[in-house]
Amino acid sequence: MKTIIAIAFGGALGALSRYAVSWFTFKHIKTFFPVGTLTVNLIGSFLIGLLWGLFAEIKIPSSVRIFLLIGFLGSFTTFSAFTLDNYAMFKEGKVLAAFTNIFITNFLCLALTFAGIMLAKSLTR
């Protein structure tokens, strides 16, 4: 139960933080480019690397780890988990696997976004 509460509370805070960053950048940076999303992904990627590195060196309760990595950063940005997975593959010398994951994830996610939009349009005609 402690794990579920840590994930839920962290997730709520991460989602609210993502909204706040996106809202702030939308209000204050006038551009067509998705600066809010980019900002969240950059911050999240840095934070997951920082926390992962710290957690490897210092002992903290698993509930805090779960709260921050899965709960908070999981809802703040899933891109941070994607980057950490690729980092692990590069570190293990699985360079081809990492580049394959990067390519497949980006290509297929974009393709499936288009497919979902096309399906929605065809269902609502």
Coordinates of C-alpha atoms in Angstrom, one line a residue:
M1 CA 0.0 0.0 0.0
K2 CA 2.9 2.3 0.8
T3 CA 4.2 1.9 -2.8
I4 CA 0.8 2.7 -4.4
I5 CA 0.5 5.8 -2.3
A6 CA 4.0 6.9 -3.2
I7 CA 3.3 6.5 -6.9
A8 CA -0.1 8.2 -6.7
F9 CA 1.1 11.2 -4.7
G10 CA 4.3 11.6 -6.8
G11 CA 2.2 11.2 -10.0
A12 CA -0.2 13.9 -8.9
L13 CA 2.6 16.3 -8.1
G14 CA 4.4 15.5 -11.4
A15 CA 1.3 16.1 -13.5
L16 CA 0.6 19.4 -11.7
S17 CA 4.3 20.4 -12.2
R18 CA 4.1 19.5 -15.9
Y19 CA 1.0 21.6 -16.3
A20 CA 2.6 24.5 -14.5
V21 CA 5.7 24.5 -16.7
S22 CA 3.6 24.1 -19.9
W23 CA 1.2 26.9 -18.8
F24 CA 4.1 29.2 -17.9
T25 CA 6.0 28.8 -21.1
F26 CA 2.8 29.1 -23.2
K27 CA 1.9 32.4 -21.4
H28 CA 5.4 33.9 -21.6
I29 CA 7.0 32.5 -24.7
K30 CA 5.1 33.2 -27.9
T31 CA 6.2 30.7 -30.5
F32 CA 4.7 27.9 -32.6
F33 CA 7.4 25.6 -31.2
P34 CA 6.3 23.3 -28.2
V35 CA 8.7 25.0 -25.7
G36 CA 6.7 23.7 -22.7
T37 CA 7.0 20.1 -23.8
L38 CA 10.7 20.5 -24.6
T39 CA 11.3 22.2 -21.3
V40 CA 9.6 19.4 -19.4
N41 CA 11.5 16.7 -21.3
L42 CA 14.8 18.5 -20.7
I43 CA 14.2 19.0 -17.0
G44 CA 12.9 15.5 -16.6
S45 CA 15.9 13.9 -18.4
F46 CA 18.3 15.9 -16.2
L47 CA 16.5 15.0 -13.0
I48 CA 16.2 11.3 -13.7
G49 CA 20.0 11.2 -14.5
L50 CA 20.8 13.2 -11.3
L51 CA 18.5 11.1 -9.1
W52 CA 19.7 7.8 -10.6
G53 CA 23.3 8.8 -10.0
L54 CA 22.6 10.0 -6.5
F55 CA 20.6 6.9 -5.6
A56 CA 23.5 4.7 -6.8
E57 CA 25.7 6.4 -4.2
I58 CA 23.4 7.1 -1.2
K59 CA 21.0 4.9 0.5
I60 CA 17.4 6.1 0.6
P61 CA 14.1 4.4 1.3
S62 CA 12.6 2.6 -1.7
S63 CA 9.4 4.6 -1.2
V64 CA 11.3 7.8 -1.8
R65 CA 12.9 6.3 -4.9
I66 CA 9.5 5.1 -6.2
F67 CA 7.9 8.5 -5.3
L68 CA 10.5 10.5 -7.3
L69 CA 11.4 8.2 -10.2
I70 CA 8.1 6.4 -11.0
G71 CA 5.5 8.7 -9.5
F72 CA 6.8 12.3 -10.0
L73 CA 9.1 11.9 -13.0
G74 CA 6.8 9.2 -14.5
S75 CA 4.0 11.7 -14.8
F76 CA 6.2 14.8 -15.3
T77 CA 7.7 13.2 -18.4
T78 CA 7.9 9.7 -19.7
F79 CA 10.7 10.9 -22.0
S80 CA 13.0 10.8 -19.0
A81 CA 12.5 7.0 -18.6
F82 CA 13.1 6.6 -22.3
T83 CA 16.4 8.5 -22.0
L84 CA 17.5 6.5 -19.0
D85 CA 16.7 3.2 -20.7
N86 CA 18.9 4.3 -23.6
Y87 CA 21.7 5.4 -21.3
A88 CA 21.7 2.0 -19.7
M89 CA 22.0 0.3 -23.1
F90 CA 24.9 2.6 -24.1
K91 CA 26.6 2.0 -20.8
E92 CA 26.3 -1.8 -21.3
G93 CA 27.9 -1.5 -24.8
K94 CA 24.6 -2.2 -26.5
V95 CA 25.0 0.7 -28.9
L96 CA 23.0 -0.8 -31.8
A97 CA 20.2 -1.7 -29.4
A98 CA 20.1 1.8 -28.1
F99 CA 20.0 3.4 -31.5
T100 CA 17.4 0.9 -32.6
N101 CA 15.3 1.8 -29.6
I102 CA 15.7 5.5 -30.3
F103 CA 14.7 5.1 -34.0
I104 CA 11.9 2.7 -33.5
T105 CA 10.4 4.6 -30.6
N106 CA 10.4 8.0 -32.4
F107 CA 9.3 6.6 -35.7
L108 CA 6.6 4.3 -34.5
C109 CA 5.2 6.7 -31.9
L110 CA 4.9 9.5 -34.5
A111 CA 3.4 7.0 -37.0
L112 CA 0.9 5.7 -34.4
T113 CA -0.1 9.3 -33.5
F114 CA -0.9 9.9 -37.1
A115 CA -2.8 6.6 -37.3
G116 CA -4.8 7.4 -34.2
I117 CA -5.8 10.8 -35.6
M118 CA -6.7 9.3 -38.9
L119 CA -8.8 6.6 -37.2
A120 CA -10.6 9.2 -35.1
K121 CA -11.4 11.3 -38.2
S122 CA -12.8 8.2 -40.0
L123 CA -14.9 7.3 -37.0
T124 CA -16.4 10.7 -36.6
R125 CA -17.3 11.3 -40.3

